[in-house]
Short mmCIF file of C-alpha atoms (C1' of nucleotides) in Angstrom, two decimals:
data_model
loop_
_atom_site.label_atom_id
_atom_site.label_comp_id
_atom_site.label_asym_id
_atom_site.label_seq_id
_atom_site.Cartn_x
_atom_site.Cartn_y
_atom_site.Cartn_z
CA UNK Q 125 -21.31 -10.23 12.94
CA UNK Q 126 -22.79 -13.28 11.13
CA UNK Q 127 -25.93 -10.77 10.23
CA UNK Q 128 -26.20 -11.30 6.30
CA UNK Q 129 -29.09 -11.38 3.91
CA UNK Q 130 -30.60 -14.11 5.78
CA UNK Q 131 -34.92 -14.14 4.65
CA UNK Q 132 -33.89 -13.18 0.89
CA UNK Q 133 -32.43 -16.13 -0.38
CA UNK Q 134 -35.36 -18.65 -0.35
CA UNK Q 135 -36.34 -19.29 -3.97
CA UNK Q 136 -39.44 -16.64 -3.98
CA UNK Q 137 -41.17 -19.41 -6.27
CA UNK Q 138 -44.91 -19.33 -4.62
CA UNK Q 139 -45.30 -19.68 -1.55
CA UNK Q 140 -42.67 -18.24 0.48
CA UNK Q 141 -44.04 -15.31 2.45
CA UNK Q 142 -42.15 -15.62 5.56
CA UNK Q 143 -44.21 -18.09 7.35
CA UNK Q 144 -43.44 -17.77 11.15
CA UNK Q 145 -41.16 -20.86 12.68
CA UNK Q 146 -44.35 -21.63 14.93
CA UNK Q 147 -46.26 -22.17 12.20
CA UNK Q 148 -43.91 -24.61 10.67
CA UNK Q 149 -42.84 -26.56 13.64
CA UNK Q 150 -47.01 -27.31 14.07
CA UNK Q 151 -47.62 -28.90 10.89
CA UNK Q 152 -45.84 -32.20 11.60
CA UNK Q 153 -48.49 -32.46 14.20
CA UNK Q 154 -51.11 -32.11 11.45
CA UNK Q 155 -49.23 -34.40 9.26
CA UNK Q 156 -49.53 -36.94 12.33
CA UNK Q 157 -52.88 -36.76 12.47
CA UNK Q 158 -54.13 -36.56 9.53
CA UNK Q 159 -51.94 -39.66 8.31
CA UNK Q 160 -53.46 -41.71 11.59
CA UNK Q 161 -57.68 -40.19 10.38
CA UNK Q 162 -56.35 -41.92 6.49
CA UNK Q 163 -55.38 -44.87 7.87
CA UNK Q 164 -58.17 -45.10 9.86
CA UNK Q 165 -60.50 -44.47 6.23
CA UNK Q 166 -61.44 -41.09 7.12
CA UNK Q 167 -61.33 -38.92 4.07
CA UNK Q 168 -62.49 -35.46 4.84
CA UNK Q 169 -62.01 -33.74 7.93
CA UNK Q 170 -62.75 -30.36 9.42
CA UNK Q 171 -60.80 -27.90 11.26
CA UNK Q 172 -63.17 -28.47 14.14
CA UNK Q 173 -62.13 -32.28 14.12
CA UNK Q 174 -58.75 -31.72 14.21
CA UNK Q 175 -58.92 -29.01 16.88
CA UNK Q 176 -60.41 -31.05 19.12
CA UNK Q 177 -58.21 -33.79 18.59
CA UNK Q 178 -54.77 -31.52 18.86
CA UNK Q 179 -56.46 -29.42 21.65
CA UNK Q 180 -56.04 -26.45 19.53
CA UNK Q 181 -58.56 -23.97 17.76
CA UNK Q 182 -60.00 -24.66 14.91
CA UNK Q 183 -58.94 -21.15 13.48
CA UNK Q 184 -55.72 -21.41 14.63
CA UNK Q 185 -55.29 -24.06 12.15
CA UNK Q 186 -57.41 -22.50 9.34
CA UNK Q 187 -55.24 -19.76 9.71
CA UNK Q 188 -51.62 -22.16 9.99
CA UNK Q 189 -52.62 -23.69 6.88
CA UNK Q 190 -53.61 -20.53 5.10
CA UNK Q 191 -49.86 -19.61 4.94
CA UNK Q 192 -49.55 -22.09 2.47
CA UNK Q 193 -52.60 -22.02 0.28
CA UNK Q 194 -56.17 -23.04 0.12
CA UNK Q 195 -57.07 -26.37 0.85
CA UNK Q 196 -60.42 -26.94 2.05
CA UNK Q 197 -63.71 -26.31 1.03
CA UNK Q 198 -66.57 -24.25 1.88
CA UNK Q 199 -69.07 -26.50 4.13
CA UNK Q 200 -67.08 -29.98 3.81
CA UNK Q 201 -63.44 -29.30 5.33
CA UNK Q 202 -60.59 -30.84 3.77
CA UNK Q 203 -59.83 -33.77 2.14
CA UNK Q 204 -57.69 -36.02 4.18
CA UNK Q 205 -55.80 -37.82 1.71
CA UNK Q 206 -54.83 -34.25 -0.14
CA UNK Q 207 -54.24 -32.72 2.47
CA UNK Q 208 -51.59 -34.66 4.08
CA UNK Q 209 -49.78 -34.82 0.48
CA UNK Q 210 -50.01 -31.02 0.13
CA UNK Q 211 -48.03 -31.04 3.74
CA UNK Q 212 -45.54 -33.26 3.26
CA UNK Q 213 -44.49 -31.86 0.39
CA UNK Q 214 -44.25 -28.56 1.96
CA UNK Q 215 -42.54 -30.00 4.79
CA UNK Q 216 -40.04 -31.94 2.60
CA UNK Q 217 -41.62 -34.97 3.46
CA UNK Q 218 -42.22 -36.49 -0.27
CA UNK Q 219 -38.72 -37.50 -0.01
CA UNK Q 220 -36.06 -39.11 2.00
CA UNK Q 221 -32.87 -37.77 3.84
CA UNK Q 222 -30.10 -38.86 4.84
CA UNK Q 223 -28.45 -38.35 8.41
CA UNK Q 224 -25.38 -39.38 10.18
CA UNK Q 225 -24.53 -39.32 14.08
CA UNK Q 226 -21.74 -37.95 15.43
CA UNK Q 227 -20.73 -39.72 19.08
CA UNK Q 228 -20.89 -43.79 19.04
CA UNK Q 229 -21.26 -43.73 22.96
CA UNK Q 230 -24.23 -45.05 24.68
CA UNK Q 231 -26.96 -42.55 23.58
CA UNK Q 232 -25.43 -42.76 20.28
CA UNK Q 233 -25.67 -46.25 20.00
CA UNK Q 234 -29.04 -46.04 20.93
CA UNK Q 235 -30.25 -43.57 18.48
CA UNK Q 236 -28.86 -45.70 15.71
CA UNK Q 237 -30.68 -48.12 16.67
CA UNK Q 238 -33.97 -46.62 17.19
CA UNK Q 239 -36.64 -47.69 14.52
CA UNK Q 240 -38.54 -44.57 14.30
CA UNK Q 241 -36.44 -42.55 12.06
CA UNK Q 242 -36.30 -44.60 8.92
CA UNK Q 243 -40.31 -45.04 8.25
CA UNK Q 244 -40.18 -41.06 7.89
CA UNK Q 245 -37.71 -41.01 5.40
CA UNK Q 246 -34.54 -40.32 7.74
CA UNK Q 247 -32.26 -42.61 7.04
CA UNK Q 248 -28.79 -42.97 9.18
CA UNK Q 249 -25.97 -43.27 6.67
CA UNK Q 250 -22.91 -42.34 8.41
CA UNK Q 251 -21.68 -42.69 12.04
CA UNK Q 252 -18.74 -40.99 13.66
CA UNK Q 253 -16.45 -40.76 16.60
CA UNK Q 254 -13.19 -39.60 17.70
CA UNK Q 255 -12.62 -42.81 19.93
CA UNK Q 256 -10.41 -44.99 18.69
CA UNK Q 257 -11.48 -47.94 20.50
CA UNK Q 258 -14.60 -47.10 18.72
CA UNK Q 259 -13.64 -46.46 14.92
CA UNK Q 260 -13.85 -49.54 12.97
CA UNK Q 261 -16.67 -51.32 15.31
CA UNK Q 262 -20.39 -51.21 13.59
CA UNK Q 263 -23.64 -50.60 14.86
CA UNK Q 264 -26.55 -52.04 13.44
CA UNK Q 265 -24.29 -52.28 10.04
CA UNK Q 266 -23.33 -48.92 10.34
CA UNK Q 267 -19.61 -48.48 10.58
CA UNK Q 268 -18.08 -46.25 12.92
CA UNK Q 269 -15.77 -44.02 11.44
CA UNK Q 270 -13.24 -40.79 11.93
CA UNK Q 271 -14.87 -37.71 12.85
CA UNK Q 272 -12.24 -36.59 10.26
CA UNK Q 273 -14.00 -38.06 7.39
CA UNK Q 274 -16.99 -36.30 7.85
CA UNK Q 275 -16.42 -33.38 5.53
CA UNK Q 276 -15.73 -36.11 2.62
CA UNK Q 277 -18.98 -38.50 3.67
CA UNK Q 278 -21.32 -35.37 4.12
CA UNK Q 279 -20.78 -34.54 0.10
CA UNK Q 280 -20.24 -38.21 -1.02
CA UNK Q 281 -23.48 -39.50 0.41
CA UNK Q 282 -25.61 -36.55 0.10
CA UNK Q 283 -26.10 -35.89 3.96
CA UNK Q 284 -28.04 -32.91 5.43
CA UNK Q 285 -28.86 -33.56 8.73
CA UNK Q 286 -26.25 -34.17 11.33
CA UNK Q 287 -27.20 -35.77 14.93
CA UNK Q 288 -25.02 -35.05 18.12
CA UNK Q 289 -24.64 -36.98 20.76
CA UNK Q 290 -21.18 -36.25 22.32
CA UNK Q 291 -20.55 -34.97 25.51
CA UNK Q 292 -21.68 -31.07 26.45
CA UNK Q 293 -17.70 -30.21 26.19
CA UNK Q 294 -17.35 -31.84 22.92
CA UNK Q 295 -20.74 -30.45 21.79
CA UNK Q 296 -19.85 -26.71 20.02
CA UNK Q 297 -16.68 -28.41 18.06
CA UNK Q 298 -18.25 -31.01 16.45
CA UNK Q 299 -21.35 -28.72 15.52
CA UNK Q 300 -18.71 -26.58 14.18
CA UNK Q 301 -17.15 -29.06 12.15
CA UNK Q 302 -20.53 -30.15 10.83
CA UNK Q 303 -21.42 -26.35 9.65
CA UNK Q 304 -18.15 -26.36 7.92
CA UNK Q 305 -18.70 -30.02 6.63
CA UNK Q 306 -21.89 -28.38 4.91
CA UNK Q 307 -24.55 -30.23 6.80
CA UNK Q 308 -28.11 -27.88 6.84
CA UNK Q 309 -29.64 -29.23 9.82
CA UNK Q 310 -28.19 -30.22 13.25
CA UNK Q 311 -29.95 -32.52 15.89
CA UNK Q 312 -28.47 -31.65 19.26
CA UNK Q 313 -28.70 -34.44 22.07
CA UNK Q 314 -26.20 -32.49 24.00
CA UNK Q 315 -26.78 -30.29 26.99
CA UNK Q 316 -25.89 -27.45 25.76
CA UNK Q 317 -26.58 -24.34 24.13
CA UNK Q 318 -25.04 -24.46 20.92
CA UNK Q 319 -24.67 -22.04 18.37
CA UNK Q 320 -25.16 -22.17 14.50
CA UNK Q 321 -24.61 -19.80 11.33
CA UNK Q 322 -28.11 -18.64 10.40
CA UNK Q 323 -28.21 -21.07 7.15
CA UNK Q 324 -28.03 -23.99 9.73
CA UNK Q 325 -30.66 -24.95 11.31
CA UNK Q 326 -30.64 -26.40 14.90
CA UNK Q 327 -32.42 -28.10 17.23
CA UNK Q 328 -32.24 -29.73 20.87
CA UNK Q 329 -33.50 -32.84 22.28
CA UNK Q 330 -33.18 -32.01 25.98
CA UNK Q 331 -34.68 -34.23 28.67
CA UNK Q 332 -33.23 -33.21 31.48
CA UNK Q 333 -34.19 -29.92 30.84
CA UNK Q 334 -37.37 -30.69 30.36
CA UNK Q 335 -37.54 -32.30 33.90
CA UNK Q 336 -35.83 -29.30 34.92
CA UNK Q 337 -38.63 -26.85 34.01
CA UNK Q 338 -41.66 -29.02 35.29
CA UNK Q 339 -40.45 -29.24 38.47
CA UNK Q 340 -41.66 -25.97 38.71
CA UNK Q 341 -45.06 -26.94 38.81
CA UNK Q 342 -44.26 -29.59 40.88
CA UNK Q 343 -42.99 -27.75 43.91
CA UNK Q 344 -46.22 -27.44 45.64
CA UNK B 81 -53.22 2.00 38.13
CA UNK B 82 -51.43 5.51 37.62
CA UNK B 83 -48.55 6.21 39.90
CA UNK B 84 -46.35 3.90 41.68
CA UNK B 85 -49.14 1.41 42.71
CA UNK B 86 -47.07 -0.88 44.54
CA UNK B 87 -48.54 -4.22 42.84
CA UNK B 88 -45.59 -5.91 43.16
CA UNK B 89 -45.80 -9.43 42.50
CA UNK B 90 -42.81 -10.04 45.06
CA UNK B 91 -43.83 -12.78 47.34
CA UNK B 92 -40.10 -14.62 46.58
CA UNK B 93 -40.53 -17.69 45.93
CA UNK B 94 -44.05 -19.20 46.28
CA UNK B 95 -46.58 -19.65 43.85
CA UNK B 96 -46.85 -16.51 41.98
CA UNK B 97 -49.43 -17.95 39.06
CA UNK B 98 -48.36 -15.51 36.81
CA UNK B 99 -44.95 -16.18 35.83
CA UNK B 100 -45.36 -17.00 31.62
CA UNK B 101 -44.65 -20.65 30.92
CA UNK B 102 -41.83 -19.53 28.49
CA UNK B 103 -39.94 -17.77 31.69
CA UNK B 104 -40.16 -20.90 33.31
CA UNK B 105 -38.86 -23.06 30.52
CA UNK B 106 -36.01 -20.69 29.85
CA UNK B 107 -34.49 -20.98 33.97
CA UNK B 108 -32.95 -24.35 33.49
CA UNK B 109 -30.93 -22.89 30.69
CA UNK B 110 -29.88 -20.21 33.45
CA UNK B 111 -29.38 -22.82 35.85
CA UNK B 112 -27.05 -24.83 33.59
CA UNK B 113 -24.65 -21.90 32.23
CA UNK B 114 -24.35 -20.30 35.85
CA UNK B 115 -23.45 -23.68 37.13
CA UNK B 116 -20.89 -24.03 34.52
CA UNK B 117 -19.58 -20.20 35.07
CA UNK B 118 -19.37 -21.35 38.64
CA UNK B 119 -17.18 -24.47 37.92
CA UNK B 120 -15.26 -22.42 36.36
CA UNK B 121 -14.39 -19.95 39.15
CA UNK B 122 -16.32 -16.49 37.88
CA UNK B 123 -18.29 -15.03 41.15
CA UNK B 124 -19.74 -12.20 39.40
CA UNK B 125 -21.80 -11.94 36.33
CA UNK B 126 -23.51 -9.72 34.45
CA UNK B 127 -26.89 -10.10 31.96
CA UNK B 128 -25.05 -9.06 29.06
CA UNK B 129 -22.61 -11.58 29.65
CA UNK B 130 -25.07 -14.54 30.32
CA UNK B 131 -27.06 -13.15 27.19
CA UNK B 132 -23.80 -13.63 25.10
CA UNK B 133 -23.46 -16.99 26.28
CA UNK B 134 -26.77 -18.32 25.76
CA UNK B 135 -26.96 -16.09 22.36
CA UNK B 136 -30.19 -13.66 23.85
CA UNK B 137 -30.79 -10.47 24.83
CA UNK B 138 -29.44 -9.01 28.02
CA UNK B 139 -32.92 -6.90 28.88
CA UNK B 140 -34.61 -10.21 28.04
CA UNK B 141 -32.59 -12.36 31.15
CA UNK B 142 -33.02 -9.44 33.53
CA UNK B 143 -36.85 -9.35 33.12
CA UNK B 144 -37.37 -12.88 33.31
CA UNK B 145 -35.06 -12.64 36.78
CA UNK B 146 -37.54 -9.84 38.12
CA UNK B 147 -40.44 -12.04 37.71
CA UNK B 148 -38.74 -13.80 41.01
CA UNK B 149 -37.20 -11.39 43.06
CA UNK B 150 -34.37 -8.73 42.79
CA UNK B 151 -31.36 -10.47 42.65
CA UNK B 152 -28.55 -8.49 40.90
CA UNK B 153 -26.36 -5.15 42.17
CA UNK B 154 -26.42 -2.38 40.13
CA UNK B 155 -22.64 -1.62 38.30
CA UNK B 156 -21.77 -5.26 39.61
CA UNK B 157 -23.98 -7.79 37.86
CA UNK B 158 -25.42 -10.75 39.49
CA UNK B 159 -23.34 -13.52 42.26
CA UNK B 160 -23.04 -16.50 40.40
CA UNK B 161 -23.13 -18.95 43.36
CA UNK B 162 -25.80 -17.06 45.06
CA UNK B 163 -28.22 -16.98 41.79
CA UNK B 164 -27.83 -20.44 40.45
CA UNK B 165 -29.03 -21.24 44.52
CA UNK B 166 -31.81 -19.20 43.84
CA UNK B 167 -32.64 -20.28 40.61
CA UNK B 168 -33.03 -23.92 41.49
CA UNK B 169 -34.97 -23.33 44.92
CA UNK B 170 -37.30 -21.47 42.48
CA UNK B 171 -37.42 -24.38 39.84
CA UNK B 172 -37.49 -27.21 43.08
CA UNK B 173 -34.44 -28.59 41.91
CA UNK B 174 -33.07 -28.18 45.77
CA UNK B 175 -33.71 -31.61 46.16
CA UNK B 176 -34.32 -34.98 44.50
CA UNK B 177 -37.45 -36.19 42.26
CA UNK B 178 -38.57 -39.65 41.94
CA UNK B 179 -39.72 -41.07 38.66
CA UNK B 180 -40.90 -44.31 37.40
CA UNK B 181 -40.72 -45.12 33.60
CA UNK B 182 -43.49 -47.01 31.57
CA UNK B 183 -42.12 -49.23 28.78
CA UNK B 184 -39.26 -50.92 29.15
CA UNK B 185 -39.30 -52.13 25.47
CA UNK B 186 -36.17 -50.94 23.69
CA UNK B 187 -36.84 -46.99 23.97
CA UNK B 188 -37.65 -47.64 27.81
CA UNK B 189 -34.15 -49.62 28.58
CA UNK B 190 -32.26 -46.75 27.24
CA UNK B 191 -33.43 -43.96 28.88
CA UNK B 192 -33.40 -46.35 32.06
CA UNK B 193 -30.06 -46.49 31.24
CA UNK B 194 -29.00 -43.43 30.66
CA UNK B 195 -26.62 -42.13 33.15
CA UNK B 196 -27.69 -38.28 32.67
CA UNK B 197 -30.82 -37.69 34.87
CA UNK B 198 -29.64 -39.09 38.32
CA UNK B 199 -27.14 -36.35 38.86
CA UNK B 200 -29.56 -33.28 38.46
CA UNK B 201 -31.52 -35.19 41.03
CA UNK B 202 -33.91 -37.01 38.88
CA UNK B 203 -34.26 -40.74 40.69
CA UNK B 204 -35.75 -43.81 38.03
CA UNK B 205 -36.79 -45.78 41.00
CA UNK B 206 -39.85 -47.93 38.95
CA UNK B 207 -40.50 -49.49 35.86
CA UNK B 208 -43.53 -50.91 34.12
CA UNK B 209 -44.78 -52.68 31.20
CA UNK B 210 -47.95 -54.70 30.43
CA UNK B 211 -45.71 -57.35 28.20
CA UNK B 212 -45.79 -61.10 30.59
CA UNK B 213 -42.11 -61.74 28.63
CA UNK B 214 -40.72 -58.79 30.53
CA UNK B 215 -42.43 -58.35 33.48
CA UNK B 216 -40.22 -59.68 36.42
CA UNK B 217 -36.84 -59.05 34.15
CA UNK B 218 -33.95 -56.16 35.44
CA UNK B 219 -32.96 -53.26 34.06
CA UNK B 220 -30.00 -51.85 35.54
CA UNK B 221 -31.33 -53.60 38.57
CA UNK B 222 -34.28 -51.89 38.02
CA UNK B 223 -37.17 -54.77 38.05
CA UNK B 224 -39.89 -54.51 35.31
CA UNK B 225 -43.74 -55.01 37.46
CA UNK B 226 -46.84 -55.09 35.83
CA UNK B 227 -48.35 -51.82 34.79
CA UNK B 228 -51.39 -52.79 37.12
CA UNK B 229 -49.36 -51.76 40.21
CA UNK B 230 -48.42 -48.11 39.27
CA UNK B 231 -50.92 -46.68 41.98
CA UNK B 232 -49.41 -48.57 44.79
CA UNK B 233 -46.57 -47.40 43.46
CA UNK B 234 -46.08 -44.38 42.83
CA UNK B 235 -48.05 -43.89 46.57
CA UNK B 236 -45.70 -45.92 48.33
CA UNK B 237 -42.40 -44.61 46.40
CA UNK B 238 -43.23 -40.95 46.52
CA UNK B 239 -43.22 -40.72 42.67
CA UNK B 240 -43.83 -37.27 41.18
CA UNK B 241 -42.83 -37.94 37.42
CA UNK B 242 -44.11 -40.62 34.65
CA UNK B 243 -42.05 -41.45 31.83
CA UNK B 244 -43.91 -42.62 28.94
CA UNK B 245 -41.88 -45.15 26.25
CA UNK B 246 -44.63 -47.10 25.25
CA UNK B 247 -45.87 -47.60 21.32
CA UNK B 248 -48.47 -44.38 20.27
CA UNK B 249 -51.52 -46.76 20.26
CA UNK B 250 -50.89 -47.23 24.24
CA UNK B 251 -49.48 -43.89 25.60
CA UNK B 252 -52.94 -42.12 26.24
CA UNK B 253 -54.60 -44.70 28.18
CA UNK B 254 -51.14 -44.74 30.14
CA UNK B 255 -51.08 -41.37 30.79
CA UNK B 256 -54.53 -41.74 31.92
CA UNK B 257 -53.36 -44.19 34.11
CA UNK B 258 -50.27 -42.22 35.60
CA UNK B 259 -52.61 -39.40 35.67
CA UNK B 260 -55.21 -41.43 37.82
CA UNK B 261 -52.43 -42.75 39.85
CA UNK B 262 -51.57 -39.57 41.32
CA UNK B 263 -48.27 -38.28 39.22
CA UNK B 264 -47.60 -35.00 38.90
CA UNK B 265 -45.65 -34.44 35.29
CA UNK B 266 -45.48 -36.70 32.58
CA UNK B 267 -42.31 -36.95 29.76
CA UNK B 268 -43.44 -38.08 27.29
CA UNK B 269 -41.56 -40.13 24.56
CA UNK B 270 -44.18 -41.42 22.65
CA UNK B 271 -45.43 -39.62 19.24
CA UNK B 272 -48.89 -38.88 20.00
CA UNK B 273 -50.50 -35.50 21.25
CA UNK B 274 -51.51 -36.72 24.51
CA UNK B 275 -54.02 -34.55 26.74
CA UNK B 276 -53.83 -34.33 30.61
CA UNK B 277 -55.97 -32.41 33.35
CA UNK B 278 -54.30 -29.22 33.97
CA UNK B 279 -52.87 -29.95 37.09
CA UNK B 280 -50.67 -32.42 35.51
CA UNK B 281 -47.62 -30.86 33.48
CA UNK B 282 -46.81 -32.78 30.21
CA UNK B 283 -44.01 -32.16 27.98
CA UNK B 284 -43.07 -34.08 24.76
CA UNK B 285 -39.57 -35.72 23.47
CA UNK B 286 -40.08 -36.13 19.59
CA UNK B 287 -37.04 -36.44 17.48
CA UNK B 288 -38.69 -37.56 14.72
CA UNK B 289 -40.96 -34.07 14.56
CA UNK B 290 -38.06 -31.95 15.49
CA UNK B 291 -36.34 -33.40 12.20
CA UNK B 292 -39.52 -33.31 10.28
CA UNK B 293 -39.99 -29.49 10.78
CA UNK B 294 -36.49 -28.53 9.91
CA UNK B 295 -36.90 -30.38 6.79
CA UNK B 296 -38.81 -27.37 6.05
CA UNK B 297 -35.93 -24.86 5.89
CA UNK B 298 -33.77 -28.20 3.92
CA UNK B 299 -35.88 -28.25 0.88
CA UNK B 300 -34.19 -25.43 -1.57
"C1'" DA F 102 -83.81 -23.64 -8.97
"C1'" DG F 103 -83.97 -22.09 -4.64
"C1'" DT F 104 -82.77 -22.51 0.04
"C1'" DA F 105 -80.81 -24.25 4.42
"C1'" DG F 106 -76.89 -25.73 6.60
"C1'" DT F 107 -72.08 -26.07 7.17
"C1'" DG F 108 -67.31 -24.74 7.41
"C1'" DT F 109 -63.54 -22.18 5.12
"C1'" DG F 110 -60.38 -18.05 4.68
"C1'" DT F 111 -59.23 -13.83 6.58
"C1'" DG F 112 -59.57 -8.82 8.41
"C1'" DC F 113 -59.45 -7.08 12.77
"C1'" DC F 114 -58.90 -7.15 17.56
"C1'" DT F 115 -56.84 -9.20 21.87
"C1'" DT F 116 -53.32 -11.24 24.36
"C1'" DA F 117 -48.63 -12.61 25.00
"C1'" DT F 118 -43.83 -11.92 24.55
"C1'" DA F 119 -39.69 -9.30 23.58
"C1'" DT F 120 -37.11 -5.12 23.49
"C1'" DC F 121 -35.99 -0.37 24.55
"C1'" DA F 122 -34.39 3.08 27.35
"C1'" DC F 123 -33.62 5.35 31.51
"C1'" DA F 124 -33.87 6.49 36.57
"C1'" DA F 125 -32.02 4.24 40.54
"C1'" DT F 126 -28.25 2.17 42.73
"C1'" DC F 127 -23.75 0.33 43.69
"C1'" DG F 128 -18.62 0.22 44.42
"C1'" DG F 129 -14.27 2.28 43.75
"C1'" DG F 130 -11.14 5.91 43.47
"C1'" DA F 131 -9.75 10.87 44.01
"C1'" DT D 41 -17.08 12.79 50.83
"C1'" DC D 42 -18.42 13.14 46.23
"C1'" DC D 43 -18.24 11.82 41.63
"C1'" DC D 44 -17.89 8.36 37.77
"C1'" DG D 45 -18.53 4.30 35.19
"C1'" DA D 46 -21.19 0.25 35.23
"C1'" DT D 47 -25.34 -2.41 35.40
"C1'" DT D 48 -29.70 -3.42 37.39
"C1'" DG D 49 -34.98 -3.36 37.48
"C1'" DT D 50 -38.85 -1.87 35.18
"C1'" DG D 51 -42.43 1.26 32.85
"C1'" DA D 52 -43.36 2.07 28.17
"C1'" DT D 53 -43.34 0.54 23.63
"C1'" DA D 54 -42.89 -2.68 19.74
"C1'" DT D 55 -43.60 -7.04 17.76
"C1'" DA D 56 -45.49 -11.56 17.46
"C1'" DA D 57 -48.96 -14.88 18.07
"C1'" DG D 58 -53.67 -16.24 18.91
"C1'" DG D 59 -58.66 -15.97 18.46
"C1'" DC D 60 -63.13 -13.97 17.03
"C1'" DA D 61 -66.62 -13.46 13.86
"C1'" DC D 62 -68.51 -13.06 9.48
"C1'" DA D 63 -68.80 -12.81 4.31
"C1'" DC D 64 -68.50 -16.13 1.10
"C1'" DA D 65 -68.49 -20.70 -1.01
"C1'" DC D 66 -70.01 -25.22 -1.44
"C1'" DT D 67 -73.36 -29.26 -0.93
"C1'" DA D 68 -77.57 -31.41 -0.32
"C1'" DC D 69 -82.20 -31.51 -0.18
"C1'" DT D 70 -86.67 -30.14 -1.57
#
DNA sequence: AGTAGTGTGTGCCTTATATCACAATCGGGA
DNA sequence: TCCCGATTGTGATATAAGGCACACACTACT
């Protein structure tokens, strides 16, 4: 099926040897940190320190960051300040990206307005909906527009990341329609288990679920 | 440990300690495609068919099944009605859940609001703060009390989860005092890497991190 | 300049998770 | 009744992730 060439195309440039998705998804935790330890006017730090306070191992992180290069140093740990540079440009981080939302609804609404995204660099550029009651209305400044513009605002304003927050039925279609519309990365807030082209990556945000697990534990 | 040492870890349904955490995560996603199979008439089902659905492996849905009992016929597949039972006795999700959320700042009214956790069973039936401005106001006729009277609470209203929307700065010491009040599991909203005793379940909601690691796979 | 102390980077081993593959079982039809 | 196609449940195996432990590098102090 949709099997391809899918590890070979990253530009081989220096350090790309197939880190493991684990890996990656941990070093926004370091980033975290080690941002908090700078503003706080720490400036070296060892893996120790930030095992304890990620309740990890200190070789497990060692060994993340070792996937990426060397950045500490023999007795002192690493410096704080380079460190977290070094990241964030590994991550992507040393720039800023632009997102839109697809579903103007309640949650949407609410995402849009949530102030967390833009001091990371996300910025919310574009909103859609298929409502008509809802196209034309703004949120926070943002105007509300046809899902059937998307392909046309996804290449005029540069947009990578797509959030969803439609309902579970509505979910796979508009996913669809941002793979097609080019988008790289998809932010699911829909219950469901949606499915992407390899090149796209995709992630949930899944409360209920969430609940739905640690009940387990709960049931005693 | 040669022959066909019984060992089976069959006691259906209570506490078997050694079911992987992964298993348990994946059973809601079970839980939620059966249910849907099931609204849509199918009585039968087999792995291979869930695996297509949920894009996994049909050996890999079958093990994590036998961790709980034996609950398929062989040439047949499994009863959809009868499993999805099964599955949520096994997760607790037979019956309802109170929760109480702390921080009812904006993040906090919106997930008060949102109309998605009361029918899988999950009840918001307090909410806190430590801001005097909102302490005494309604949410969805939910009233905001002081954060001082979570123990009382969550005694006297049978609360098993804690909700956590306050700033970073504040969630630890309020997941201290959830933990100390007596909660059982603890969704957390807030971006911090919080640490609880090990008899209290934590998992975290972070959009912002989810974004920040696919970033990764962005940069080209 | 030598030495003691500290903490990295990493080879190797352990543990956890996923997959394979096949005997056992079921239901239906001849 | 007996056989056939289908599909489970699970031991065995493969793969992935985590952790240990130590040589080596660096700093500071004498």
């Amino acid at each position: 099926m949709a099997t391809g060439s899918i590890q070979t195309t990253h530009s081989n440039g220096s350090d790309d040897v197939d880190v493991p998705d684990v890996v990656v998804e941990r070093l926004p935790l370091y980033v975290r940190v080690l941002t908090a330890l700078a503003a706080s006017g720490i400036d070296m730090v060892s893996s120790e320190q930030l095992g304890d306070q990620l309740h990890m191992t200190p070789a497990q992180i060692r060994k993340d960051l070792s996937y990426f290069g060397r950045f500490g140093k023999q007795g002192r740990g690493y410096n704080v300040a380079a460190l977290v540079n070094k990241l964030k440009a590994i991550l992507g981080l040393d720039r800023s990206w632009n997102a839109c939302i697809v579903g103007m609804g309640r949650l949407g609404r609410a995402i849009a307005s949530y102030p967390g995204f833009a001091p990371e660099g996300f910025k919310i550029v574009a909103a859609f909906d298929t409502d008509q009651s809802l196209i034309g209305t703004s949120v926070d400044n943002l105007p509300v527009r046809s899902l059937s513009h998307i392909r046309q605002a996804v290449q005029e304003d540069d947009i990578a990341i797509g959030i969803v927050a439609v309902p579970a039925v509505a979910a796979q279609s508009v996913i669809d329609a941002l793979v097609d519309a080019g988008i790289g990365a998809i932010l699911n807030y829909a219950p469901v288990t949606a499915h992407t082209p390899d090149h796209v990556k995709i992630k949930n945000i899944d409360p209920v679920m969430s609940l739905q697990s640690m009940t387990y534990y709960l049931k005693s």
